[in-house]
Every structure is written in structure tokens, then in C-alpha cells.
Coordinates of C-alpha atoms in Angstrom, one line a residue:
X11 CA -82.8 141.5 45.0
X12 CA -81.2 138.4 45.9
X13 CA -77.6 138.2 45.5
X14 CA -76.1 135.8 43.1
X15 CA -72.1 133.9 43.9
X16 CA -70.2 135.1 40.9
X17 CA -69.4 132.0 38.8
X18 CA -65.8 131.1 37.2
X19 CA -65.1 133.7 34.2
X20 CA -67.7 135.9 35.7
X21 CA -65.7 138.8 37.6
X22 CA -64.4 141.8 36.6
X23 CA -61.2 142.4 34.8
X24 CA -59.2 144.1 37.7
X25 CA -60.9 141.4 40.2
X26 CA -59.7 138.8 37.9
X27 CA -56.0 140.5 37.5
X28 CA -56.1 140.8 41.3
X29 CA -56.8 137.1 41.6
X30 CA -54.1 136.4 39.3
X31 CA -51.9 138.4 40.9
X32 CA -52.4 136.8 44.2
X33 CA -52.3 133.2 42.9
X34 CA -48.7 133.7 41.9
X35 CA -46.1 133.0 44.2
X36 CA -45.0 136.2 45.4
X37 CA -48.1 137.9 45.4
X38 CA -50.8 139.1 47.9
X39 CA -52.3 136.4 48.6
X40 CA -52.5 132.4 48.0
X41 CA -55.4 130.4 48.7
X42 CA -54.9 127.1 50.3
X43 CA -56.8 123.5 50.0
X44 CA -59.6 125.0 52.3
X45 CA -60.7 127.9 50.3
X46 CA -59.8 131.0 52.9
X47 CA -57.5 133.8 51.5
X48 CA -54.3 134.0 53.5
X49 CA -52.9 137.4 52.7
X50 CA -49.2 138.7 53.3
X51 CA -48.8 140.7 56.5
X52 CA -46.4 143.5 54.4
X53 CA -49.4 143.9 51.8
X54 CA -50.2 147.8 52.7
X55 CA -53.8 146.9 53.0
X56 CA -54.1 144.1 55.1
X57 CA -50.8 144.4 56.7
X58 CA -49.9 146.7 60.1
X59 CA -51.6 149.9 59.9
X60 CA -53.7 148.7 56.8
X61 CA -57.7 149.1 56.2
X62 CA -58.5 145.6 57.2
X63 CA -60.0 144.8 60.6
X64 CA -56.9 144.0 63.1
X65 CA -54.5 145.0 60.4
X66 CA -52.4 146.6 63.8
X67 CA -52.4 143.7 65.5
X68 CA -50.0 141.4 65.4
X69 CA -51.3 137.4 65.1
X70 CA -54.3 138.0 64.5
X71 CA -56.2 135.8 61.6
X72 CA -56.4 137.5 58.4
X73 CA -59.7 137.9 57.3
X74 CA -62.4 136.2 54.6
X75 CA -63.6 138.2 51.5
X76 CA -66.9 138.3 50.9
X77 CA -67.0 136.1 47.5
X78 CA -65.4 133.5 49.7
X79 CA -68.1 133.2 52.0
X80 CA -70.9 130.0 51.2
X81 CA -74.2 131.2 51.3
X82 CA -77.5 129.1 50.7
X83 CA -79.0 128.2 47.5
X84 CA -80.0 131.5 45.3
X85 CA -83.2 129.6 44.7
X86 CA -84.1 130.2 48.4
X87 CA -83.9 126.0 49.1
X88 CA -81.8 123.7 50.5
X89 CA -80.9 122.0 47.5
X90 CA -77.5 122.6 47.9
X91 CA -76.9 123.6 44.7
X92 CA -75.4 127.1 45.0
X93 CA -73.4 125.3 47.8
X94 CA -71.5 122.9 45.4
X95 CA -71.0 125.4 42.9
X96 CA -69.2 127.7 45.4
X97 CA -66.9 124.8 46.7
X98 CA -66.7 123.5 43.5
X99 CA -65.1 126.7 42.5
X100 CA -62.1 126.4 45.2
X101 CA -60.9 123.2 44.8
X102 CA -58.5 122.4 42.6
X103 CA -59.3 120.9 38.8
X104 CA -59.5 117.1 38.7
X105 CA -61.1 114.2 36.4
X106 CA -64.2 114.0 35.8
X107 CA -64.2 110.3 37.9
X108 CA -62.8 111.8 41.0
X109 CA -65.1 113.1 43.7
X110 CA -64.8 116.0 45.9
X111 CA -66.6 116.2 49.9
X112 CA -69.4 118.0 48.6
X113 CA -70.4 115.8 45.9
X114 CA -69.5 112.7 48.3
X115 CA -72.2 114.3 50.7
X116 CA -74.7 114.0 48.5
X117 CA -73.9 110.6 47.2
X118 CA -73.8 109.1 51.0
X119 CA -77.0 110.9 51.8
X120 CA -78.8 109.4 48.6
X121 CA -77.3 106.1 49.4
X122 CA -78.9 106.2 53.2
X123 CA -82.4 106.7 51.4
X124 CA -81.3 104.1 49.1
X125 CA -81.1 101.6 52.0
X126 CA -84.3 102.4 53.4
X127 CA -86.1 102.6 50.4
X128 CA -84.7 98.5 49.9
X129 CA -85.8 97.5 53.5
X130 CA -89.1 98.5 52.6
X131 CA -89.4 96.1 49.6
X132 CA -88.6 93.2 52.1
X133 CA -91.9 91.7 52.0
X134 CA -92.8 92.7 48.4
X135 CA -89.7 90.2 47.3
X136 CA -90.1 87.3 49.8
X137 CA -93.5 87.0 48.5
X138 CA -92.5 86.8 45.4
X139 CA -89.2 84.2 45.5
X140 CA -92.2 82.0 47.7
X141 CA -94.0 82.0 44.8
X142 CA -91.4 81.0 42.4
X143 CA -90.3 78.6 44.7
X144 CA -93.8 76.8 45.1
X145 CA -94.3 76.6 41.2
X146 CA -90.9 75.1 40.9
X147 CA -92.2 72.8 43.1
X148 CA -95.4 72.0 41.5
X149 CA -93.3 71.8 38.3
X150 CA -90.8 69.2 39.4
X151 CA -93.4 67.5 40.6
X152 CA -95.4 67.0 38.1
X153 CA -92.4 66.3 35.9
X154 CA -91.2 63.1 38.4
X155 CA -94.8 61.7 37.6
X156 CA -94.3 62.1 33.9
X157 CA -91.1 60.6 34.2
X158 CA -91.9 57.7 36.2
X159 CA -94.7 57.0 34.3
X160 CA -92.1 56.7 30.9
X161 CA -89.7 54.5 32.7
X162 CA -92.3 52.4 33.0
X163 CA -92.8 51.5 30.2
X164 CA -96.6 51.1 30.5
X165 CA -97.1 51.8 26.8
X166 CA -94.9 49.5 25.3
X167 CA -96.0 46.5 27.5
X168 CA -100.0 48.0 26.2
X169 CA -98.6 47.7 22.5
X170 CA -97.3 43.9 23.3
X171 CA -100.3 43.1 24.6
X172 CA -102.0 44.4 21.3
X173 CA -99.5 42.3 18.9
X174 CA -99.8 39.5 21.2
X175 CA -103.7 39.3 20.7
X176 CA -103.4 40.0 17.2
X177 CA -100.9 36.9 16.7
X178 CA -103.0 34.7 18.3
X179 CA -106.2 36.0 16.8
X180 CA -104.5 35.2 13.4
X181 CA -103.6 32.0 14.2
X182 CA -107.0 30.6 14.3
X183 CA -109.0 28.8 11.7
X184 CA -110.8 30.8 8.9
X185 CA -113.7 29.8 10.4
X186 CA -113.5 31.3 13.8
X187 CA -111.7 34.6 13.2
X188 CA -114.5 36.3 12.6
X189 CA -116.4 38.3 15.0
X190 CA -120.2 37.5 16.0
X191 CA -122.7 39.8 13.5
X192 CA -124.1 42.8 14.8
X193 CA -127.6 41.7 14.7
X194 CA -126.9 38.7 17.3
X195 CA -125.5 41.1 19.6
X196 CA -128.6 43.4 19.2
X197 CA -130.5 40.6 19.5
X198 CA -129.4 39.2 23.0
X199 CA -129.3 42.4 24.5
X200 CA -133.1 42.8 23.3
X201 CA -133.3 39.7 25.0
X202 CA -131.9 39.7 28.3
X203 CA -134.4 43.4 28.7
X204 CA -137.3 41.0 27.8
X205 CA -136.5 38.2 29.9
X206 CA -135.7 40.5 32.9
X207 CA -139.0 42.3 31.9
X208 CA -141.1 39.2 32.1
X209 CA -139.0 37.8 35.4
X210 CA -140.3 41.5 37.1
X211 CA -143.7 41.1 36.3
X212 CA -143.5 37.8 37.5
X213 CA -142.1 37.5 40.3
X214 CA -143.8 41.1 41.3
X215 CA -147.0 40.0 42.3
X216 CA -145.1 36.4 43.7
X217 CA -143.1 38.5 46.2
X218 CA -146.4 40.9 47.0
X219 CA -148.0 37.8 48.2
X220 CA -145.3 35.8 49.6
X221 CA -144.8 39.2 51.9
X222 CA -148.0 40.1 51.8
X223 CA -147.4 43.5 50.7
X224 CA -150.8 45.5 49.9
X225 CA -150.8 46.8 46.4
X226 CA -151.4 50.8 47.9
X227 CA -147.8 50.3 49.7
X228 CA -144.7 52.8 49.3
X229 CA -143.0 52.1 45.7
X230 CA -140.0 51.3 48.2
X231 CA -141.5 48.2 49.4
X232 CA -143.3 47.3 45.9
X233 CA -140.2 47.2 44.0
X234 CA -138.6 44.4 45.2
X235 CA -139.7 42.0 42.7
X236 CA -138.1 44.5 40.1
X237 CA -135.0 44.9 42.2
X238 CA -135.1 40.7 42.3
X239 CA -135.9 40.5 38.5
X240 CA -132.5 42.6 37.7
X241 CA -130.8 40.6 39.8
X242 CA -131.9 37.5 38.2
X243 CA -131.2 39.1 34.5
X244 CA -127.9 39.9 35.5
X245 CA -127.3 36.5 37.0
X246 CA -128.2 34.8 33.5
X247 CA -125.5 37.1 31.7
X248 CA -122.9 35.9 33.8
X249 CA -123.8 31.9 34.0
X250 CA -124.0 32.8 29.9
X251 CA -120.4 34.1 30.1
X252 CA -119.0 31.7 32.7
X253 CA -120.8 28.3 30.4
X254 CA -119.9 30.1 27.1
X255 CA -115.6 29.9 28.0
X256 CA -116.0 26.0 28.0
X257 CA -118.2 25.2 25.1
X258 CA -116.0 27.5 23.2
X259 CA -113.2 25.4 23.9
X260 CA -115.1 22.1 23.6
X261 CA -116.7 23.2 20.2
X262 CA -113.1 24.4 18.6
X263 CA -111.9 21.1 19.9
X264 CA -114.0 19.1 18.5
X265 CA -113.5 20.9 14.9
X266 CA -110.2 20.7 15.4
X267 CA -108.3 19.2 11.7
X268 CA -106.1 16.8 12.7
X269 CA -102.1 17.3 12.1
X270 CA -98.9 15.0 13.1
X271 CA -98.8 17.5 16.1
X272 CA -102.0 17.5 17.4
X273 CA -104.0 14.1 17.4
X274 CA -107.7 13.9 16.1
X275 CA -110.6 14.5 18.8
X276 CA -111.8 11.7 21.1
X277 CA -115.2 10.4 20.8
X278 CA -116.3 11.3 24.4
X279 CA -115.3 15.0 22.7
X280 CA -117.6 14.8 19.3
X281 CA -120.5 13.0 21.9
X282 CA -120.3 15.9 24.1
X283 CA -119.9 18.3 21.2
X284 CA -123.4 17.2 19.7
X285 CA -125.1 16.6 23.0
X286 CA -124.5 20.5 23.7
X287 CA -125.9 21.3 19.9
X288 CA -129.0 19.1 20.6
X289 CA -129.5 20.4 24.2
X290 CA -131.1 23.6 23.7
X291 CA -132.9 23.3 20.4
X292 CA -134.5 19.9 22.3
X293 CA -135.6 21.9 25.7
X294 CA -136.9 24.6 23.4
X295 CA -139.0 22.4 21.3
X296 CA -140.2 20.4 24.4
X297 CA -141.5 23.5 25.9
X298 CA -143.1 24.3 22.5
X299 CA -144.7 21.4 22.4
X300 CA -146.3 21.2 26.1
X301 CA -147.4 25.1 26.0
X302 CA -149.0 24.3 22.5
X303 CA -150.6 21.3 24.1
X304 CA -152.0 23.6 26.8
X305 CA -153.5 25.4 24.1
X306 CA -155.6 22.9 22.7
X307 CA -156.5 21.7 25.9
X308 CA -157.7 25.3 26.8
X309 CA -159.5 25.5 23.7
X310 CA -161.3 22.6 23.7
X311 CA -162.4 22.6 27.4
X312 CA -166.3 23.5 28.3
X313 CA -167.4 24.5 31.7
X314 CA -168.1 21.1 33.0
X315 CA -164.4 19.9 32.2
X316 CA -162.3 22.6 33.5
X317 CA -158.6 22.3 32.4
X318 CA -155.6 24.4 34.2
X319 CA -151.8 24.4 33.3
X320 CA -149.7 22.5 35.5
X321 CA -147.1 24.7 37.9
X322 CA -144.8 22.5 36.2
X323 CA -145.2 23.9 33.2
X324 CA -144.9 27.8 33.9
X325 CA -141.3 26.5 35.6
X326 CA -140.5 24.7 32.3
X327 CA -141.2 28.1 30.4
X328 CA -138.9 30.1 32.9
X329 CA -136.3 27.9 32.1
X330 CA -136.0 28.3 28.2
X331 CA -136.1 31.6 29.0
X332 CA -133.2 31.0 31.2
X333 CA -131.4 29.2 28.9
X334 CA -132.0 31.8 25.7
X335 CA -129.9 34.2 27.4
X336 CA -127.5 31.9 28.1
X337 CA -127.4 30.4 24.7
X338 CA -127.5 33.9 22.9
X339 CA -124.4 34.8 25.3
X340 CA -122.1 31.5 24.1
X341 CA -123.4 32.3 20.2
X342 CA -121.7 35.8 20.7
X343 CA -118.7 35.0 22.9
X344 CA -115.3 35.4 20.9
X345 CA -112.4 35.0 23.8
X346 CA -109.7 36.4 20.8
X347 CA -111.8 39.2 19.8
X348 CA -112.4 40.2 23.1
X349 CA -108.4 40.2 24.3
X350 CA -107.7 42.2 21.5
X351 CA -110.4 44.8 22.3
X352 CA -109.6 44.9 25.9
X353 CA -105.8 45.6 24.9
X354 CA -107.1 47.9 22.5
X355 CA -108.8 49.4 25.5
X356 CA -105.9 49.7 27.6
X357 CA -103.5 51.1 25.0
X358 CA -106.4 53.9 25.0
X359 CA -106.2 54.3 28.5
X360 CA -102.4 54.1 28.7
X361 CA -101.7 57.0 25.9
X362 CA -104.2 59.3 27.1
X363 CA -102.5 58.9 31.2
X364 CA -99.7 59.6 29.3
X365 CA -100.9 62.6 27.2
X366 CA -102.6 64.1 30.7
X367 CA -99.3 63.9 32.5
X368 CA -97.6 65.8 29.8
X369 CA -100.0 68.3 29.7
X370 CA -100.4 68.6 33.4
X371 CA -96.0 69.0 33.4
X372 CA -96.1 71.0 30.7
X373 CA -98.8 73.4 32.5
X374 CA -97.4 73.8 36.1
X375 CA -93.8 74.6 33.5
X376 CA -95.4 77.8 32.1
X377 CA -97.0 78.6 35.2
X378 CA -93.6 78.3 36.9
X379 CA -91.4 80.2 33.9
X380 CA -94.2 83.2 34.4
X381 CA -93.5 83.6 37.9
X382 CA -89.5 83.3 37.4
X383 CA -90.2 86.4 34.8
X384 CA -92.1 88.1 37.7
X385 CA -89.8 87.6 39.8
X386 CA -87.3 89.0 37.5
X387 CA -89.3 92.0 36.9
X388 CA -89.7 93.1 40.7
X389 CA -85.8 92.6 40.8
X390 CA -85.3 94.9 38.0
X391 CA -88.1 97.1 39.2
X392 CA -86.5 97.2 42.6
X393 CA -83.0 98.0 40.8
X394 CA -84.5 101.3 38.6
X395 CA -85.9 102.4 42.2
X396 CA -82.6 102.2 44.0
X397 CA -80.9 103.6 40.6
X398 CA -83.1 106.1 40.2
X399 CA -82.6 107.4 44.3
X400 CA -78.4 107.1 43.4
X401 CA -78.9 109.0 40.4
X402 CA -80.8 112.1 41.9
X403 CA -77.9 113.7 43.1
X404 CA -75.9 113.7 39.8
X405 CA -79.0 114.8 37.8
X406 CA -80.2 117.8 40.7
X407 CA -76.8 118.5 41.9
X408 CA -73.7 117.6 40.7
X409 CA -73.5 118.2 36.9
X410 CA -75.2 121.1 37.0
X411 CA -72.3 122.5 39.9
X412 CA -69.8 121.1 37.7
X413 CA -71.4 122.5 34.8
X414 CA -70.9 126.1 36.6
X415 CA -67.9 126.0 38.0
X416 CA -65.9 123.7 35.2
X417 CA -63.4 122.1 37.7
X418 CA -64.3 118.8 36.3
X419 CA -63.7 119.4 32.7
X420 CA -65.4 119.7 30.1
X421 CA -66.5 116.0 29.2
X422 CA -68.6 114.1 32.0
X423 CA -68.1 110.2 33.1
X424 CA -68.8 107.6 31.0
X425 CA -72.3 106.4 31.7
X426 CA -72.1 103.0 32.0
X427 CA -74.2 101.0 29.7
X428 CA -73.8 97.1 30.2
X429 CA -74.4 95.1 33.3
X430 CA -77.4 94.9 36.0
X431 CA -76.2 97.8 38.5
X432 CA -77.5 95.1 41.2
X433 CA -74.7 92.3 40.0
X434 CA -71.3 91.9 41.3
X435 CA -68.4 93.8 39.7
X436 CA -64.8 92.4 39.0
X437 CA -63.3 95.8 38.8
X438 CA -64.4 99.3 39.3
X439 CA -64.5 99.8 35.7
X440 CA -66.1 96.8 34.1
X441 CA -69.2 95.5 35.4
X442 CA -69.4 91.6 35.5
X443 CA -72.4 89.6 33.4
X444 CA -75.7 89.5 34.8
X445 CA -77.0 87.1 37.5
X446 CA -78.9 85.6 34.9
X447 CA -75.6 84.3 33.1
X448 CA -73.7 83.0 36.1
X449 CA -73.2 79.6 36.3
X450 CA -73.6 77.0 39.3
X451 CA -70.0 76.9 39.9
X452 CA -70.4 80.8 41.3
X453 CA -73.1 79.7 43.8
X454 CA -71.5 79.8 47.4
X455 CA -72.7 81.0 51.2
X456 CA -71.8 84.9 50.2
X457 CA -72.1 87.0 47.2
X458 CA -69.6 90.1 47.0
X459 CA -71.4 93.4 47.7
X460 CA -73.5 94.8 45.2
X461 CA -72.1 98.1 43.0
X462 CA -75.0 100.4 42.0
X463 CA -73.2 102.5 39.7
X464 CA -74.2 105.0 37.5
X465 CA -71.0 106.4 35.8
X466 CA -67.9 104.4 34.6
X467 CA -65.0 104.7 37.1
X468 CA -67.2 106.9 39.7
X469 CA -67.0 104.8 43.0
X470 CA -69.8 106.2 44.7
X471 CA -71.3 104.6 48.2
X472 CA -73.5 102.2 48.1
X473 CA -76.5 101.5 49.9
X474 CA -77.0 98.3 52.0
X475 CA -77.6 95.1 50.2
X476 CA -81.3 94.7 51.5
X477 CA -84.0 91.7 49.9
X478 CA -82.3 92.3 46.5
X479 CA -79.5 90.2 47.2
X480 CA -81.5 87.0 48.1
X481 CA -83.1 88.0 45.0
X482 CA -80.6 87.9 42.8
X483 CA -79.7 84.6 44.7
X484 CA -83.0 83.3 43.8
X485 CA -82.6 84.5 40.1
X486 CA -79.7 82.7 40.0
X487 CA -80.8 79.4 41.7
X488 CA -84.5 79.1 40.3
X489 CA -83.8 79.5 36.8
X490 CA -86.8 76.9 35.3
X491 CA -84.1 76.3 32.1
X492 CA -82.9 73.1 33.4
X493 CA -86.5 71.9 34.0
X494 CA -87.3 73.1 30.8
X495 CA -84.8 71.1 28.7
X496 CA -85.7 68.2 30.8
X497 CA -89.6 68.2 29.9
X498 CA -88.7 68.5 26.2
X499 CA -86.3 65.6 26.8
X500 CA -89.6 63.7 27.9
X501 CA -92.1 65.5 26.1
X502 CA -90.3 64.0 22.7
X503 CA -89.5 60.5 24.6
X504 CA -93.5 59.8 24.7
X505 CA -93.8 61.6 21.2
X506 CA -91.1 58.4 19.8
X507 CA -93.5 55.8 22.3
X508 CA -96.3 56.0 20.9
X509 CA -95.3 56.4 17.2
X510 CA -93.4 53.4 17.3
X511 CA -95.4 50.8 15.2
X512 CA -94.5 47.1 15.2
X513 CA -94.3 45.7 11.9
X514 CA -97.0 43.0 11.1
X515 CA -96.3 39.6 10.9
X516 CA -97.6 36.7 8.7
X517 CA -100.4 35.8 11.0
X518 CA -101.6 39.5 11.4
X519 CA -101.6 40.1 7.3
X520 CA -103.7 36.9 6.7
X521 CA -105.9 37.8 9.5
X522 CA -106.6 41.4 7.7
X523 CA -106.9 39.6 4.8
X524 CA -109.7 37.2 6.1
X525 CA -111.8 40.3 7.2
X526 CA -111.7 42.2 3.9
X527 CA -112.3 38.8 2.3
X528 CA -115.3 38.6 5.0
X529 CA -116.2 42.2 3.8
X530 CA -116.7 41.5 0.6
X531 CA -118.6 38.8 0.5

């Protein structure tokens, strides 16, 4: 059977009276700070001639009772347990906050594990604060775009342009503020297809034999008359748009009502004015007239008189084709209509840059607050490791000793239950705020060490400060709040741009006016 160490209130009555009797001064014996009896040499049985070993000799140490003596842990392991509980027993009774050498042992020893256990999270937090530290940069980033693209003011100069168009838009004649029908436009993009149709088939077979290209060739080389026809249809469009600017401007000048500012058209201007009305119905008609000609001529030929078109005439017939586009383009070219929708257009544009940038700030933001909170969580992760490794010794060793032996009292520590254990301490006794809560004014080149404490008023030793420092430092630094109240700062400044509305003026009422009339009727 393995012998137990007889625990305080455990011996017998006489041993207990014979303890007594040696604690008091006078007596057999006293024990000192170190635990060994020291008994009097004129005590019969330890003295000269007594039963103890050496008792005739003169000098020689007195000798160790057997309860005195530390043996190893009654569970049979080195836990050390057993150990503490027999020192425990000697010392003398203190507070609970005060430490004796074999508690102290078994703090240092946890804190050495502590130490290596934080080396080993090295890499695991650097990867971590460089994550962080790339989606704050991504963040701010994105943020400087948004807010360079608010100072410029890019939507507001948009919404000028917008009332700008609409003033002038207003300002013109009843007449002219209307926009070309539907149909016309239908009709001249019908139109410029045909015409560019025709032109293909046309000049096809002219450019086959001009190059003499067999008809069995590669579609490659046989689709250069339609690759000549589209350039020749889109050539029309643009002589229609670059003709139609001036006899816009010649026709609203020559309709212009005279008033004490402006005097009344020239007659060069109304000559010109009905020279361009009569132009194109005239070359139409004319072609009318020579093709129908043809006609008749073709019908009443016989086989001795023979009758072919002149090439004159298939040149005349390319031409009013020509000139239908062009025509069809001035009929449906509105300068005022077409400022407003192109300002229209790039208000469009404008907002939705805008919108994209806010989203794309607002984005990289969340993705840079959920690393931050990562990177918070590794730190307290980190911190329940390291508090759990300090808090094995108290849990496996020391309160149960001192629950044994009762030299600490009967009331343990205070636990302590506010503060990170990884944040600096102004006092032994009151843990300072978190990391989290410090301000800029606390940054600087060194951060006091770190406390890991476990009870209030326990100073126990503490393991080296290790990657969690220059985490907390990061925590501290990289805190996405002040980015955070500055994209909200932006997000609402594009919210008031583009819910600003001008208010209309005179010229922009009458000109809504005009097109319900128009809508109406």
C-alpha cells in the first residue's frame, strides 16, 4: 500500500499535542523557515545519551522526522502535487495573492511553455496582419477614386449640361421644338439598308469585272463590292449629317419673325431657302421622268429598232438614290434634340461611374472589416492558448495544494474578469481597456510588456511577448473605423448629388407644355 503525507488536521491527538508542544517557545523543538525540526540538545530523547542517532555526539546535526521528509506524488507521477501540499504545509500562513517557491516553480515553468507555444504562432499572425494590411489598402484605394471622382464634380457639370440643353430647346419657336416622328426615322433607316443593298448588287458584279474576279472565287475576294457598298452607305449618312447642320440653320433663318433685335432675313437667304426646297423634289422628278421615258421607249421598240438606256441615265438614278438618304437625314436632324439626349446620355453614364465606384469602395470596406475581425480572432485565439498554458498550474496544482494544506485561507484570489490578459496594465490590480479602445495618442515605438494574468493581485511570470504584441499593434493601428465613417461621409455626399434637382424655368415649363399640347393633338 502506498503511503499517503498526513494532511493539516489529520494526525493524531498526542502527535498533534506534541507539535504544539514543540511550537511553543520553550518546548522540544521549533521548526524554522526551511521546514527541518531543530530539537533541544537537553530533550532526554534526542539529547546526549538519548535514542536518536548521534544523540552522544556533540555537534552533530539533529535529525529529520519522517513526516518532514518530501516524497513524490501519491499518484505515482510527477505532477508535483503531493510535493506542494507537503511544502505548502510548512510555510507559514499568508494571503491568498502571495506566492510561495513551489507555486512560483510552477508558474515559471508554465510561462517557459507559454513562450514557446507564442513563437510558434509567428507565422500564423504575420499572415494574417499582411492580409489585413492589403485589404486596407485595397480599401483606401478604392475610397481615393470615389473621392476624387466627387470632387470632381462630374455630375453636377452632367446636370448643367442637361438644363443648359433644356433652356435652349425651350427657347425655340413652337414650330421647331418638336422632335422628327417616328415613322421618318423608321423610314430612312429602311432606306439607307436599301440603298446600300442596291449599291452592293451593283457595284458587285462592276468590281468582279473591273478585277476580273471569276464568279467560283473565295467569298474573300467576291465580297468586295459588298465591303465597297457599306462603305458607300455609310458615306451617304455622314454627307446627310454634315449637309443637314447648315440647311437647318439656313431654313430656321429664313423663318425667322422679325423683332427690333434681330432684323428680317435677306433675300439671298429666302432665294437660297427655296432653291434648297426645289432641289430635290426637281432631281427626283427629272429622274422620274427620263426612267419613265425609257420605258416607253422600251416598250415600243421592235427588233429592227433596238433601243438601250443611256449610262447616263443609270448614273442619274444612283444619284437620287444618293440624295434620298441625304434628304431623309436633314428631314430628321434636330441639333436641340440631340444635345439634350446626348447630355441625357452622359448624366447616365456619369451616375452609374459613380454608383460603380461606391459599390466597388463599399465592397473592398467589408472585405477589409472581415479580415480586421480575423485578425482579431487569431489574437484572442492566441490569448485563450497562452491563458489556458498560465492557467494549468492553478487548476492541476496549486488550488488543489492549497485546498489541502489551508495555508492560504480559505477564500481564493479574485479572478479577474475585465480586460484582454494580452493588454497593458496600469497597476497590478486593475487591468487597463482593451487595445481595441486605445487611442492614437498611445501609439509610440514600445508598448509596456504584456500581463497575462489570471487572478487579481497574483503577479505571476510572464511569458515573452512573442507575434502577439505586433498584433495587438496592428489591432490598434488598422482599425477600418476611420475608413468606415469616411465612406459613409461620401457614400451620402453622392446620395445629396444626384437627388439634387434644379428647379425649372419659364422656358423648360412651356417647352413641356408644347409636347403635351403636341400629344394631344
Amino acid at each position: 500500500m502506498t503511503e499517503t503525507s498526513p494532511r493539516r488536521g489529520d494526525a493524531p491527538d498526542d502527535e498533534m499535542n506534541t507539535r504544539a508542544e514543540a511550537s511553543r517557545p520553550g518546548g522540544n523543538g521549533a521548526k524554522p523557515p526551511g521546514g527541518h525540526v531543530v530539537h533541544d540538545p537537553g530533550d532526554p530523547e534526542y539529547g546526549p545519551g538519548g535514542r536518536g542517532e548521534g544523540g552522544g555526539d556533540e555537534g552533530a546535526p539533529p535529525p529529520i522526522r519522517a513526516e518532514d521528509i518530501v516524497l513524490p506524488c501519491h499518484h505515482g507521477c510527477a505532477c508535483g502535487l503531493h510535493q506542494q501540499v507537503v511544502y505548502g504545509s510548512l510555510v507559514d500562513p499568508h494571503s491568498p495573492e502571495q506566492l510561495d517557491y513551489g507555486e512560483m516553480a510552477e508558474l515559471t515553468e508554465a510561462s517557459e511553455t507559454a513562450t514557446r507555444k507564442l513563437d510558434a504562432y509567428h507565422t500564423y499572425l504575420s499572415r494574417q496582419r499582411g492580409t489585413v494590411g492589403q485589404s486596407r489598402d485595397r480599401a483606401t484605394g478604392a475610397l481615393g477614386e470615389f473621392r476624387t471622382f466627387l470632387h470632381s464634380g462630374a455630375i453636377g457639370r452632367a446636370r448643367g449640361d442637361i438644363t443648359r440643353a433644356e433652356r435652349d430647346l425651350a427657347a425655340l419657336p413652337a414650330h421647331d421644338r418638336g422632335e422628327a416622328p417616328q415613322w421618318l426615322k423608321i423610314l430612312t433607316v429602311l432606306t439607307i439598308v436599301g440603298v446600300a443593298y442596291f449599291d452592293a448588287t451593283f457595284f458587285q458584279q462592276a468590281f468582279l469585272d473591273i478585277l476580273k474576279i471569276p464568279l467560283h472565287a473565295p467569298l474573300a475576294e467576291r465580297a468586295v463590292g459588298w465591303i465597297a457598298a457599306l462603305v458607300l452607305a455609310l458615306s451617304l449618312v455622314a454627307c446627310g449629317r454634315v449637309i443637314a447642320g447648315p440647311v437647318y440653320r439656313t431654313a430656321r433663318a429664313a423663318r425667322r419673325t422679325p423683332s427690333p433685335d434681330e432684323p428680317p432675313p435677306r433675300r439671298l437667304m429666302r432665294a437660297s431657302y427655296g432653291a434648297l426646297l426645289l432641289a430635290f423634289p426637281l432631281a427626283v422628278l427629272s429622274v422620274y421622268g427620263l426612267w419613265a421615258l425609257l420605258r416607253g421607249q422600251l416598250a415600243a421598240a421592235d427588233a429592227t429598232r433596238p433601243v438601250t438606256a443611256p449610262g447616263w441615265s443609270v448614273l442619274l438614278l444612283l444619284m437620287v438614290l444618293a440624295l434620298t438618304v441625304i434628304a431623309l437625314e436633314v428631314l430628321i436632324y434636330r441639333p436641340y434634340h440631340e444635345n439634350l439626349r446626348e447630355a441625357e446620355r452622359r448624366y447616365r453614364t456619369v451616375t452609374r461611374q459613380g454608383v460603380r465606384l461606391d459599390k466597388k469602395a463599399g465592397e473592398a470596406l467589408t472585405a477589409y472589416e472581415h479580415a480586421f475581425r480575423d485578425l482579431r480572432s487569431c489574437h484572442d485565439e492566441v490569448a485563450a492558448v497562452i491563458r489556458a498554458e498560465l492557467a494549468r498550474p492553478w487548476h492541476t496544482v496549486i488550488l488543489p495544494a492549497r485546498l489541502r494544506h489551508g495555508a492560504a485561507g480559505q477564500r481564493p484570489p479574485r479572478p479577474l474578469l475585465s480586460g484582454d490578459i494580452a493588454t497593458p496594465a496600469d497597476s497590478a490590480a486593475q487591468p487597463e481597456p482593451s487595445v481595441r479602445d486605445r487611442g492614437p495618442a498611445d501609439a509610440g515605438p514600445h508598448l509596456p510588456d504584456l500581463p497575462f494574468r489570471i487572478f487579481e493581485g497574483v503577479d505571476q511570470p510572464q511569458p515573452g511577448r512573442g507575434p502577439l504584441a505586433e498584433t495587438a499593434r496592428s489591432i490598434r493601428d488598422l482599425d477600418p473605423g476611420p475608413v468606415r465613417a469616411a465612406y459613409t461621409r461620401l457614400s451620402d455626399r453622392l446620395e445629396k448629388q444626384l437627388a439634387i434637382t434644379p428647379a425649372p424655368e419659364p422656358a423648360t415649363l412651356a417647352l413641356r407644355e408644347s409636347a403635351s399640347l403636341q400629344e394631344e393633338a
